[in-house]
PDB file of C-alpha atoms in Angstrom:
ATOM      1  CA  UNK A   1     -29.011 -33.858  19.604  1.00 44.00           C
ATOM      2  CA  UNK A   2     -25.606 -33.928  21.084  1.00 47.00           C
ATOM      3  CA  UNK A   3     -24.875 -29.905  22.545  1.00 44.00           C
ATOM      4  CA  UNK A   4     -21.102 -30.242  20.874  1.00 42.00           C
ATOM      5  CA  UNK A   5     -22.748 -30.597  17.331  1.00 41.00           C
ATOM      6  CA  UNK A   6     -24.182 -27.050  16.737  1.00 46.00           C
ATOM      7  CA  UNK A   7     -20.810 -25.827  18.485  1.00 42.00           C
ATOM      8  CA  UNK A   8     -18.880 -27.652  15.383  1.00 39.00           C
ATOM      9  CA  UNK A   9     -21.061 -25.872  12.907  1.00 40.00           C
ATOM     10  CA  UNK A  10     -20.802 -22.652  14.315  1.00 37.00           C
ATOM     11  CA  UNK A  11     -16.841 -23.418  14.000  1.00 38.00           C
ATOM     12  CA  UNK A  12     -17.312 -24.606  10.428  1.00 41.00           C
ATOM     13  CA  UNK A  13     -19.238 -21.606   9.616  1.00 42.00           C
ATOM     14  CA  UNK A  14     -17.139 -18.955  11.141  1.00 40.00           C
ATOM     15  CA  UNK A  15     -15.392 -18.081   8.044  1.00 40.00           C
ATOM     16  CA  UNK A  16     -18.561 -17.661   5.980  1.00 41.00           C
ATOM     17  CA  UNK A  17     -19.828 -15.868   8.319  1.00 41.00           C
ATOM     18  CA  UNK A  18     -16.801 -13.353   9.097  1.00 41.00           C
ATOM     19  CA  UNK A  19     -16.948 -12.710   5.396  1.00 42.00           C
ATOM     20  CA  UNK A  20     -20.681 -12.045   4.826  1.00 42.00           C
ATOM     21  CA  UNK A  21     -19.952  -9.583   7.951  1.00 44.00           C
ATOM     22  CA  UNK A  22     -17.152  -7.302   5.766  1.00 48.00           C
ATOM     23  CA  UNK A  23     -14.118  -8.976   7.991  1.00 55.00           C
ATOM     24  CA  UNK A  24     -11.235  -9.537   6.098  1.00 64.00           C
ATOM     25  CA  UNK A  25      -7.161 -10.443   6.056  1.00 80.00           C
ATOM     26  CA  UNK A  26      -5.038  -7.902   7.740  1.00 88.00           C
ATOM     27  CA  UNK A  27      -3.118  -8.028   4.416  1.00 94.00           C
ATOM     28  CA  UNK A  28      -4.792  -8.551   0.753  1.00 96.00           C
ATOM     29  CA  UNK A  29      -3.792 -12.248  -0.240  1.00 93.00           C
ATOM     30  CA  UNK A  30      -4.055 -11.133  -4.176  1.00 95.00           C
ATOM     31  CA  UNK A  31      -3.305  -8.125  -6.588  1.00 96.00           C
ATOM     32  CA  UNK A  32      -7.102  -8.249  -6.857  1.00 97.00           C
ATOM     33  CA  UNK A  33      -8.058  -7.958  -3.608  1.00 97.00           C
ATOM     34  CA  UNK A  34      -5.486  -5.201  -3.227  1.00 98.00           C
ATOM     35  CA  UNK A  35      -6.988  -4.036  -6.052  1.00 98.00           C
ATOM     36  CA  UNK A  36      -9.992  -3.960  -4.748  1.00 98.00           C
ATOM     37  CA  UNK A  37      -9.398  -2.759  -1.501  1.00 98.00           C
ATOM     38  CA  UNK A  38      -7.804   0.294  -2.902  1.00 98.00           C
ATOM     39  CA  UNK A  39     -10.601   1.500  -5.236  1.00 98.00           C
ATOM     40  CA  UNK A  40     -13.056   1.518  -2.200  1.00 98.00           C
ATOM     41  CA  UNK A  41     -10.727   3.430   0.587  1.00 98.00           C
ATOM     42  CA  UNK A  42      -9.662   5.667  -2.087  1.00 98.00           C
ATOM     43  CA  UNK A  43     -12.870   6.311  -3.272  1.00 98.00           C
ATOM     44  CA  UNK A  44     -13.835   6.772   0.548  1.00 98.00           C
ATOM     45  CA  UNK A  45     -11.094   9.539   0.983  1.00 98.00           C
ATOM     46  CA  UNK A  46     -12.376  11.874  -2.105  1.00 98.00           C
ATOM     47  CA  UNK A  47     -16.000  11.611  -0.257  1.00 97.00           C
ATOM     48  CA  UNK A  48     -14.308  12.895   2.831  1.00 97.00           C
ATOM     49  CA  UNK A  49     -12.363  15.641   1.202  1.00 97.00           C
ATOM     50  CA  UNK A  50     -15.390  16.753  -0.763  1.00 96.00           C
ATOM     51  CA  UNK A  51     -17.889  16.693   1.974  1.00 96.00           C
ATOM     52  CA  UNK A  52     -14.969  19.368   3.661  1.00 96.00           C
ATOM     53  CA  UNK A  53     -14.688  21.429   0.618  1.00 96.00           C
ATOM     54  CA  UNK A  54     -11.073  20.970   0.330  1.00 97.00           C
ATOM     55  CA  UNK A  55      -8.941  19.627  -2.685  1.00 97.00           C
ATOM     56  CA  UNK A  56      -8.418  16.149  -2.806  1.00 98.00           C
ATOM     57  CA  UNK A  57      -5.165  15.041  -2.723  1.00 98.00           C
ATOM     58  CA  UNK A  58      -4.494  11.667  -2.072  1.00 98.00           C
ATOM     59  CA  UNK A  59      -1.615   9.297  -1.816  1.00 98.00           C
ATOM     60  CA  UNK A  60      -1.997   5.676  -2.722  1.00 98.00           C
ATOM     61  CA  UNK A  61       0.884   3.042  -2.388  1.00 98.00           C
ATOM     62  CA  UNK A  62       0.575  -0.114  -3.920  1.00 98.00           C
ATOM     63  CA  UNK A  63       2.007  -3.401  -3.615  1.00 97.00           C
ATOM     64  CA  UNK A  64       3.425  -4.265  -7.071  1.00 96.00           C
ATOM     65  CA  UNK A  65       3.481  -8.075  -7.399  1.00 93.00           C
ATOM     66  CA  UNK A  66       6.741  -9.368  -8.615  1.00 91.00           C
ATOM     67  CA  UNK A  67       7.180 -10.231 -12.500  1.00 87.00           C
ATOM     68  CA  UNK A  68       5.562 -14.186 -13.100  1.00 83.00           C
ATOM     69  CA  UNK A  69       9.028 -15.241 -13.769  1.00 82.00           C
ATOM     70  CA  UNK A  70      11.148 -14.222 -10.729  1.00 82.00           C
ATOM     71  CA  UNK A  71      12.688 -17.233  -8.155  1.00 79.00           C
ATOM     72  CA  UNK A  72      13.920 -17.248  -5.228  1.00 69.00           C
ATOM     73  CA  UNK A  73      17.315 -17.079  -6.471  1.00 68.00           C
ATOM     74  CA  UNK A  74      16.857 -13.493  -8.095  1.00 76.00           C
ATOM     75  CA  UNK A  75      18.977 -11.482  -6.128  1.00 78.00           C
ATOM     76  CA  UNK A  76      16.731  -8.427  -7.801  1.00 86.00           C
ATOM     77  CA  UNK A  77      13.854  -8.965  -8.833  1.00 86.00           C
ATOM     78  CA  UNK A  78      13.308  -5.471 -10.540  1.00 91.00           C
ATOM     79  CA  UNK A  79      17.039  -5.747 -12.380  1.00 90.00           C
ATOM     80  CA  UNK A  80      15.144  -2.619 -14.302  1.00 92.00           C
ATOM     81  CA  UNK A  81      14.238  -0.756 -11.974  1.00 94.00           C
ATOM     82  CA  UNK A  82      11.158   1.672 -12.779  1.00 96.00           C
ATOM     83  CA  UNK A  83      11.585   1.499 -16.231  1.00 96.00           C
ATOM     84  CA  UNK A  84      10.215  -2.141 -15.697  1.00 95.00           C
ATOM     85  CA  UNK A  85       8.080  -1.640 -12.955  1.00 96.00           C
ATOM     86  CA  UNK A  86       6.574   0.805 -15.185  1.00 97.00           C
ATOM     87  CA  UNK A  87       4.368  -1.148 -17.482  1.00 97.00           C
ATOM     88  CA  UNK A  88       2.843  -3.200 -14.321  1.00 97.00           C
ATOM     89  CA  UNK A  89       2.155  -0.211 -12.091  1.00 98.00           C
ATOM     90  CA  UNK A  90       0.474   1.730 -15.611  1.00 98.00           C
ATOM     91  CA  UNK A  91      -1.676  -1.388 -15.805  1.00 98.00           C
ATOM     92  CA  UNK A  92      -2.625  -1.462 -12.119  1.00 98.00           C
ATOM     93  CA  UNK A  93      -3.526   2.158 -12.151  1.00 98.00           C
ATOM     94  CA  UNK A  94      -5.817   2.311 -14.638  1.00 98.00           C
ATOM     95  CA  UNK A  95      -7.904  -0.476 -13.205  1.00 98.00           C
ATOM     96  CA  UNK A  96      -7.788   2.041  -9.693  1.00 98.00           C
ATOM     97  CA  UNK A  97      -8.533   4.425 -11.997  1.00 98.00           C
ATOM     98  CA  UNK A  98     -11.542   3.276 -13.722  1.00 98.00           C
ATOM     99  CA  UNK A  99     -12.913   1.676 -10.036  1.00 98.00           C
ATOM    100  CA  UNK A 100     -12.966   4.973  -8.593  1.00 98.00           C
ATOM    101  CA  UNK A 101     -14.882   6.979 -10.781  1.00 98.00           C
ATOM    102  CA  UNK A 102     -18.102   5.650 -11.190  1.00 97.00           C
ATOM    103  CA  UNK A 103     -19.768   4.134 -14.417  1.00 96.00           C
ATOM    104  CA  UNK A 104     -16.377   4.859 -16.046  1.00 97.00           C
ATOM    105  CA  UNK A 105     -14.101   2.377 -18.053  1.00 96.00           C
ATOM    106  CA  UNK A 106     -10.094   1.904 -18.972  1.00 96.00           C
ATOM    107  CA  UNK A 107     -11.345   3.423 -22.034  1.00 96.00           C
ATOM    108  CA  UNK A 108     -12.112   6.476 -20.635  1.00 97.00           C
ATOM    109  CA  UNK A 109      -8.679   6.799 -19.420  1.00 98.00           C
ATOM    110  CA  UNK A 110      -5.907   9.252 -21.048  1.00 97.00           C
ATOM    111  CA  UNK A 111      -2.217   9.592 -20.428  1.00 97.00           C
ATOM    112  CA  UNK A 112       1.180  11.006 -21.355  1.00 97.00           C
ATOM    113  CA  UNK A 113       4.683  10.831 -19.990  1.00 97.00           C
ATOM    114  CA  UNK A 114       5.510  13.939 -18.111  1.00 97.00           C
ATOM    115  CA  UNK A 115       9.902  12.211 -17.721  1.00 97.00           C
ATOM    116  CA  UNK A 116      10.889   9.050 -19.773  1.00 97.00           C
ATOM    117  CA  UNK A 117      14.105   9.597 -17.991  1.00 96.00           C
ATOM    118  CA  UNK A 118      12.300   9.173 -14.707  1.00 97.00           C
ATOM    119  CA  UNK A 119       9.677   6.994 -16.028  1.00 97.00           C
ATOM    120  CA  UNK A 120       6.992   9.138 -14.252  1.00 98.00           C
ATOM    121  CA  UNK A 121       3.662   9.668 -16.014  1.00 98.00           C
ATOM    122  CA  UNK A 122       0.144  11.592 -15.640  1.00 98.00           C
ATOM    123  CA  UNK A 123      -3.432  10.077 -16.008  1.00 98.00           C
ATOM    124  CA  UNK A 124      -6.462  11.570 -16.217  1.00 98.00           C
ATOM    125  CA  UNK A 125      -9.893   9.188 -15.841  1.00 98.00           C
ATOM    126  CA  UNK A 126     -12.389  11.127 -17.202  1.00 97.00           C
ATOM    127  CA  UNK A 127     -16.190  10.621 -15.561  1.00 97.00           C
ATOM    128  CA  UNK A 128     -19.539  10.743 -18.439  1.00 96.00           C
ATOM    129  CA  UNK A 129     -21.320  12.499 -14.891  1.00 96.00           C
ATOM    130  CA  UNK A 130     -19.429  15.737 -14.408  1.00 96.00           C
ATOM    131  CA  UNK A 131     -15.811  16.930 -15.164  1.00 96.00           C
ATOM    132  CA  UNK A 132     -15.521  17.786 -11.206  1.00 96.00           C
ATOM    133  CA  UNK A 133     -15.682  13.948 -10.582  1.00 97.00           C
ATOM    134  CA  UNK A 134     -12.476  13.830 -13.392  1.00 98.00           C
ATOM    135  CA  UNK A 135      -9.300  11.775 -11.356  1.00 98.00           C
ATOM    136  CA  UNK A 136      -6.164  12.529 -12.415  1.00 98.00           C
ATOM    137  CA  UNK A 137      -2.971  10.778 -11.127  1.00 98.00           C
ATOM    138  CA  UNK A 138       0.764  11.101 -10.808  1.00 98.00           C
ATOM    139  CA  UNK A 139       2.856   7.801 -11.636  1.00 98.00           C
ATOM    140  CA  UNK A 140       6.345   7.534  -9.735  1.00 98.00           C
ATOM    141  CA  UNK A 141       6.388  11.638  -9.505  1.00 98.00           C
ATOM    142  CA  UNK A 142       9.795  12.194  -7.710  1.00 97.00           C
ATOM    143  CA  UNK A 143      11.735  15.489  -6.660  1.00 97.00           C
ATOM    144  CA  UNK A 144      12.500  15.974 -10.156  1.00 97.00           C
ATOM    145  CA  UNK A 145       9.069  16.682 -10.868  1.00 97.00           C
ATOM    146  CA  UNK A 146       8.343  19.259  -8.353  1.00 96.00           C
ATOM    147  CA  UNK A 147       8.091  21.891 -11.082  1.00 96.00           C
ATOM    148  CA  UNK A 148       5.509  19.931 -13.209  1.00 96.00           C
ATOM    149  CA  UNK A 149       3.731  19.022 -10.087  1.00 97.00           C
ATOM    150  CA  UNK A 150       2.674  22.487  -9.222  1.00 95.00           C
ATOM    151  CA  UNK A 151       1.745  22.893 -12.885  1.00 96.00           C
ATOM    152  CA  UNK A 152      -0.451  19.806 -12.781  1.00 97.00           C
ATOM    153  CA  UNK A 153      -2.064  20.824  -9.586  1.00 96.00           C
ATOM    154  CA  UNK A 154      -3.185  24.028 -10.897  1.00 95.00           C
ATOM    155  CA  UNK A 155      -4.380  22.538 -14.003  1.00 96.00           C
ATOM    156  CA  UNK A 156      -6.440  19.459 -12.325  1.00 97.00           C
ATOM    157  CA  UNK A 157      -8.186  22.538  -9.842  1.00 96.00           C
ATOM    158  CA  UNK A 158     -10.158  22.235  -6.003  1.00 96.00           C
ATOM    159  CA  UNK A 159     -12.655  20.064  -7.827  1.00 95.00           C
ATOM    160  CA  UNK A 160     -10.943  17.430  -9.630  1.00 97.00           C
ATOM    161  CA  UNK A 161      -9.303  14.899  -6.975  1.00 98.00           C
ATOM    162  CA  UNK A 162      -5.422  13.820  -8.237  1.00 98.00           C
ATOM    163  CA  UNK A 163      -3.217  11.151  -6.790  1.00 98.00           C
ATOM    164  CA  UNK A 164      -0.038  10.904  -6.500  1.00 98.00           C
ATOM    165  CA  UNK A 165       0.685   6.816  -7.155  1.00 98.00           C
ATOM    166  CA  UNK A 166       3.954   4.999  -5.528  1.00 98.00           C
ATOM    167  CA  UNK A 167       5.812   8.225  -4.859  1.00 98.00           C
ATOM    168  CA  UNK A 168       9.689   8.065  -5.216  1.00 97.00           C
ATOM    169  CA  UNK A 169      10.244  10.639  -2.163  1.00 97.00           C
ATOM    170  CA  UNK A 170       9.726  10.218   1.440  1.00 95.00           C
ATOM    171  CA  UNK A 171       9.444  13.984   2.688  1.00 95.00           C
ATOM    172  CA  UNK A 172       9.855  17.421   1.696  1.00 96.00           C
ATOM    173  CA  UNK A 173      13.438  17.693   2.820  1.00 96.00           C
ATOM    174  CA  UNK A 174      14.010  14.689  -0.491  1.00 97.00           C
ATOM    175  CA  UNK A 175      13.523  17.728  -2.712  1.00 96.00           C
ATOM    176  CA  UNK A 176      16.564  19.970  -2.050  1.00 95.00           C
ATOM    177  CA  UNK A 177      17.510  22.677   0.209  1.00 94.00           C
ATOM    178  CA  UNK A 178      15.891  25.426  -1.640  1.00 93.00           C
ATOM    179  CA  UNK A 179      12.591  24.020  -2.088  1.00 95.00           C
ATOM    180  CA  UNK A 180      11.798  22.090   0.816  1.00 95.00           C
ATOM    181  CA  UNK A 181       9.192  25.084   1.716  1.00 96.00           C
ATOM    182  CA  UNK A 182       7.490  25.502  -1.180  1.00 96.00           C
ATOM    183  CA  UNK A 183       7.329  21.379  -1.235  1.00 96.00           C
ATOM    184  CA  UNK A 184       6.387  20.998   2.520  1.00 96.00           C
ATOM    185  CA  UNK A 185       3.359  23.393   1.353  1.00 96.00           C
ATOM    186  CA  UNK A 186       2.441  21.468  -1.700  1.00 95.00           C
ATOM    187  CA  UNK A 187       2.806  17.806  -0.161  1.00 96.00           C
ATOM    188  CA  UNK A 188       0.837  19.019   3.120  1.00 96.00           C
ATOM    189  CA  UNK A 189      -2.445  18.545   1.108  1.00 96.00           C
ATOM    190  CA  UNK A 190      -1.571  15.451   0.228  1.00 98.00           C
ATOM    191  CA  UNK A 191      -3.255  12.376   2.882  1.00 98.00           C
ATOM    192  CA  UNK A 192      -3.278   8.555   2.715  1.00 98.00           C
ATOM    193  CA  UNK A 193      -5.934   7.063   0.405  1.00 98.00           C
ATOM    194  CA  UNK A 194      -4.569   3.608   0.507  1.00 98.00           C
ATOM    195  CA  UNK A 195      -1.313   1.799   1.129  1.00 98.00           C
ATOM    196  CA  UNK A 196       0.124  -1.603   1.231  1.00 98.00           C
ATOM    197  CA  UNK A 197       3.615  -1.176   2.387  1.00 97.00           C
ATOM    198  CA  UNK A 198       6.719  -4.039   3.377  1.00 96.00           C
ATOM    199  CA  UNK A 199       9.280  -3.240   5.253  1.00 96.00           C
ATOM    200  CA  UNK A 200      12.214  -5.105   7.496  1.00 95.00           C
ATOM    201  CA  UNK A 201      11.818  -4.845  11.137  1.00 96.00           C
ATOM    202  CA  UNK A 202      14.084  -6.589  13.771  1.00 93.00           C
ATOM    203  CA  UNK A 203      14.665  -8.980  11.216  1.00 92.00           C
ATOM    204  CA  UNK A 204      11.142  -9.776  10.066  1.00 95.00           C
ATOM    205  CA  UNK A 205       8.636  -9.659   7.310  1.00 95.00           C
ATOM    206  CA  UNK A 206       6.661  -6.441   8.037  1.00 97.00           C
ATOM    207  CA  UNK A 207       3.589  -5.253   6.179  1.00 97.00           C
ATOM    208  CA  UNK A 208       1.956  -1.918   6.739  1.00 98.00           C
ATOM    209  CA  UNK A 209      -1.447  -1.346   5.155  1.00 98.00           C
ATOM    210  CA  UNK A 210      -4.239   1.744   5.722  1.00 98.00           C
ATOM    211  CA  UNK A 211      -7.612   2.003   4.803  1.00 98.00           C
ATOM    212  CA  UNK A 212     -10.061   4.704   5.112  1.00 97.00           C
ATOM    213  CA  UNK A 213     -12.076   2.604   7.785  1.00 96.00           C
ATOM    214  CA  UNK A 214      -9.523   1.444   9.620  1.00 96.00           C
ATOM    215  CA  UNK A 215      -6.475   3.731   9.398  1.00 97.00           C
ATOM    216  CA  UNK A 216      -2.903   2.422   9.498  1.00 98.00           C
ATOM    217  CA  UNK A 217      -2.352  -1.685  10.482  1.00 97.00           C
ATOM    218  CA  UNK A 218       0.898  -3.650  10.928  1.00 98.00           C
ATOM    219  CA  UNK A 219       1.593  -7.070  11.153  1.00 97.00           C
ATOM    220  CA  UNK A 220       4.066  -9.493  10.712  1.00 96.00           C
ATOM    221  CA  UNK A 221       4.226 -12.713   8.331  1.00 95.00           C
ATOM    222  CA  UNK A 222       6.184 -15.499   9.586  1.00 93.00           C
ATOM    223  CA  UNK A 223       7.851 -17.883   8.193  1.00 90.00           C
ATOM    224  CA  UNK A 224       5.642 -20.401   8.153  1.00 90.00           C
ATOM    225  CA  UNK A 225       3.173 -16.988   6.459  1.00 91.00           C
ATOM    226  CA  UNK A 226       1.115 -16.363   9.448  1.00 93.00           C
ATOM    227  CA  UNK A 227      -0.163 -13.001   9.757  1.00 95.00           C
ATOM    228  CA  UNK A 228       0.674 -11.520  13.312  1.00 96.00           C
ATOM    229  CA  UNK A 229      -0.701  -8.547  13.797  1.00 97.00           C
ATOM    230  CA  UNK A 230       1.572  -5.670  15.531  1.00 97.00           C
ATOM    231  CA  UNK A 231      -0.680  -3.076  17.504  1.00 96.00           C
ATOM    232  CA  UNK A 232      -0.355  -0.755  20.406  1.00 96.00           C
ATOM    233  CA  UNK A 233      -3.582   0.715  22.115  1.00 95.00           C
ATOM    234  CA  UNK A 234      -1.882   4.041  22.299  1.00 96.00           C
ATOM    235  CA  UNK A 235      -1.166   4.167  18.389  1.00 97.00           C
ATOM    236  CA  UNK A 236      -3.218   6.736  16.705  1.00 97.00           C
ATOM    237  CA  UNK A 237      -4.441   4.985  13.598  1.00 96.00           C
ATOM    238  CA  UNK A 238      -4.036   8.095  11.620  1.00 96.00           C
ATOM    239  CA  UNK A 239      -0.545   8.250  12.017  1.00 96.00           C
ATOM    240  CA  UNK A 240       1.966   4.788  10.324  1.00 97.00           C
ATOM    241  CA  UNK A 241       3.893   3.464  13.140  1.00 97.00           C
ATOM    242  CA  UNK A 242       7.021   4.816  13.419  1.00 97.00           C
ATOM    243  CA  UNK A 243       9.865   2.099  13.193  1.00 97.00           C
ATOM    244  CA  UNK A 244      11.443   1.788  16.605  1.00 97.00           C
ATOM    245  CA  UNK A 245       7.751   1.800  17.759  1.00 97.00           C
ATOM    246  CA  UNK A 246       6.920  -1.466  15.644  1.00 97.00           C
ATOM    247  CA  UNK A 247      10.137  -2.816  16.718  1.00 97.00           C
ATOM    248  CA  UNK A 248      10.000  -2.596  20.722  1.00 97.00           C
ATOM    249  CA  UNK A 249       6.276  -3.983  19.801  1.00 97.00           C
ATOM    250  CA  UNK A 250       7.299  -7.064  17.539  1.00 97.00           C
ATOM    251  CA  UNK A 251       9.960  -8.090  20.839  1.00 96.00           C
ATOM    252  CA  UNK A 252       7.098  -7.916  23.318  1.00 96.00           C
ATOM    253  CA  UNK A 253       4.655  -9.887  20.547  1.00 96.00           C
ATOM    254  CA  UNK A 254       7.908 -12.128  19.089  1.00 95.00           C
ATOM    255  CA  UNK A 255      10.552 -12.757  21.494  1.00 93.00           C
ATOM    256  CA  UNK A 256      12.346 -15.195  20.177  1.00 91.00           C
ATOM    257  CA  UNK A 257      14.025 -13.497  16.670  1.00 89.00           C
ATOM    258  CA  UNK A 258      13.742 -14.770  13.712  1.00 88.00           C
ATOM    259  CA  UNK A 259      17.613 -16.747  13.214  1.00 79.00           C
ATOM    260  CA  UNK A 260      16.668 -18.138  16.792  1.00 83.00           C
ATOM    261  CA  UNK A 261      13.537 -19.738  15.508  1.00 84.00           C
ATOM    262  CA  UNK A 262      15.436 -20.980  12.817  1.00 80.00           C
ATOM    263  CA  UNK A 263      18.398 -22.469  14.970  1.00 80.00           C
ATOM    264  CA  UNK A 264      15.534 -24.413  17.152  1.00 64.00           C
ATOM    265  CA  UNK A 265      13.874 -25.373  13.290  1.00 63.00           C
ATOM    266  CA  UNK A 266      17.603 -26.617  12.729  1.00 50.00           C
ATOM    267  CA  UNK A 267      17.736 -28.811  16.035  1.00 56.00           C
ATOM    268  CA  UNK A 268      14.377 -29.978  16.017  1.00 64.00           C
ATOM    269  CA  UNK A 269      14.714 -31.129  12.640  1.00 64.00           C
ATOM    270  CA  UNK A 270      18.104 -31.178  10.669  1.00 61.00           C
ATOM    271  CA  UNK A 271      19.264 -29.352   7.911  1.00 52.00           C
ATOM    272  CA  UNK A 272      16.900 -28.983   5.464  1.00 55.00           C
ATOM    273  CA  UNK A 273      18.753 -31.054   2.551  1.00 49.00           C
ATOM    274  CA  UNK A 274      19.021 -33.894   5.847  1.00 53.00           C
ATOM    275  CA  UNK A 275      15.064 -33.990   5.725  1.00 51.00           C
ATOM    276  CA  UNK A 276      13.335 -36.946   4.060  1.00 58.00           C
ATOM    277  CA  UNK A 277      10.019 -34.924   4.226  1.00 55.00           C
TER     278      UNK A 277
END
């Protein structure tokens, strides 16, 4: 047999393989693998805070996908803002919901709106095991809600594990002068469950994502969508990368910026209307 041939079937089977093995994207390639992805670091994250005793408090950002009918030339593609966003993210979080309790169902999932104005709105996911094993859940809570949130949290208990879901606040400082204290004390409780975060960087597509197992990952997608992952040996995983971090780490990774790229695209092959591909 020719010694190149089992070298082409190990190549072949490489992707099988990495997937049998748990490897995986850097960034989930579908609402249902983001889906997925966050039901079982979440769910890792209450383990951890239980087998510590302490309260879990978890924060979970998520991706929304953008409505079926947006197009590229949608200069906003949420023209409605939360209230729009709403419905999606309320359908998304009950299917979290109901994945991280176990042998529970959407059914078993109750809810009411704590602001219309604010379109933030509470969720309970109630478990036939135990009530301690109850999730509750904070829709687009923002420094508005402060008040309620302190209510909630000392309804929901130490036992009962509540999430706050796509927060609209960055910091304690976003809720006012007066009570960024009694915030800072509330929101230090709170740690990353999961998160699937895009941001601009130097001009690029960014994407941020942490999971329990891994901690905080960054890459950037191209133009042509390859993933290229940003990392630093000296970044704790714990910890998202700070922005000036990512970018002095996308110009050693990326040199050439993005509009460069493009300008060589532009030489190489003409205007894009010019094409006959």
């Amino acid at each position: 047999m020719n010694a190149c041939v089992p070298a082409l079937i190990l190549r072949r089977l490489l992707p099988v393989i990495l997937i049998a093995q748990g490897a995986r994207a850097l960034i989930p390639s579908t609402p249902g693998e983001q889906t997925r992805r966050a039901i079982t670091s979440t769910k890792e994250k209450i383990s951890q805070f239980r087998s510590s005793n302490l309260p879990p408090r978890i924060y979970i950002d998520y991706l929304i996908p953008l409505p079926r009918e947006t197009n590229d030339a949608d200069i906003d593609p949420w023209p409605g803002g939360l209230a729009q966003m709403y419905p999606y993210a309320e359908d998304i979080l009950r299917d979290v919901l109901a994945g991280v309790v176990d042998e529970s169902s959407r059914d078993d999932c109750s809810s009411q709106v704590i602001s219309a104005p604010d379109c933030c709105g509470f969720f309970v996911q109630e478990s036939p095991l135990s009530p301690e094993m109850d999730v509750a859940a904070l829709l687009f809570p923002g420094p508005d809600q402060f008040a309620k949130m302190g209510e909630i949290e000392d309804m929901v208990g130490d036992k009962r594990a509540l999430i706050i879901f796509n927060r609209q606040f960055a910091r304690a400082e976003d809720f006012g002068f007066f009570q960024k204290g009694e915030a800072k004390k509330l929101l230090d409780r709170y740690e990353w469950g999961f998160a699937f975060q895009e941001i601009a960087c130097r001009g690029e597509d960014v994407k941020l994502t942490f999971e329990q197992s891994v901690g905080w990952q960054a890459c950037v997608v191209d133009e042509n969508g390859k993933e290229i992952e940003i990392k630093d040996p000296t970044w704790d995983a714990k910890i998202r990368p700070e922005y000036k971090a990512l970018e002095v780490k996308i110009n050693e990774v990326i040199p050439e910026p993005l509009w460069m790229r493009k300008m060589g695209e532009v030489q190489e092959k003409g205007l894009k209307f010019q094409r006959k591909e």
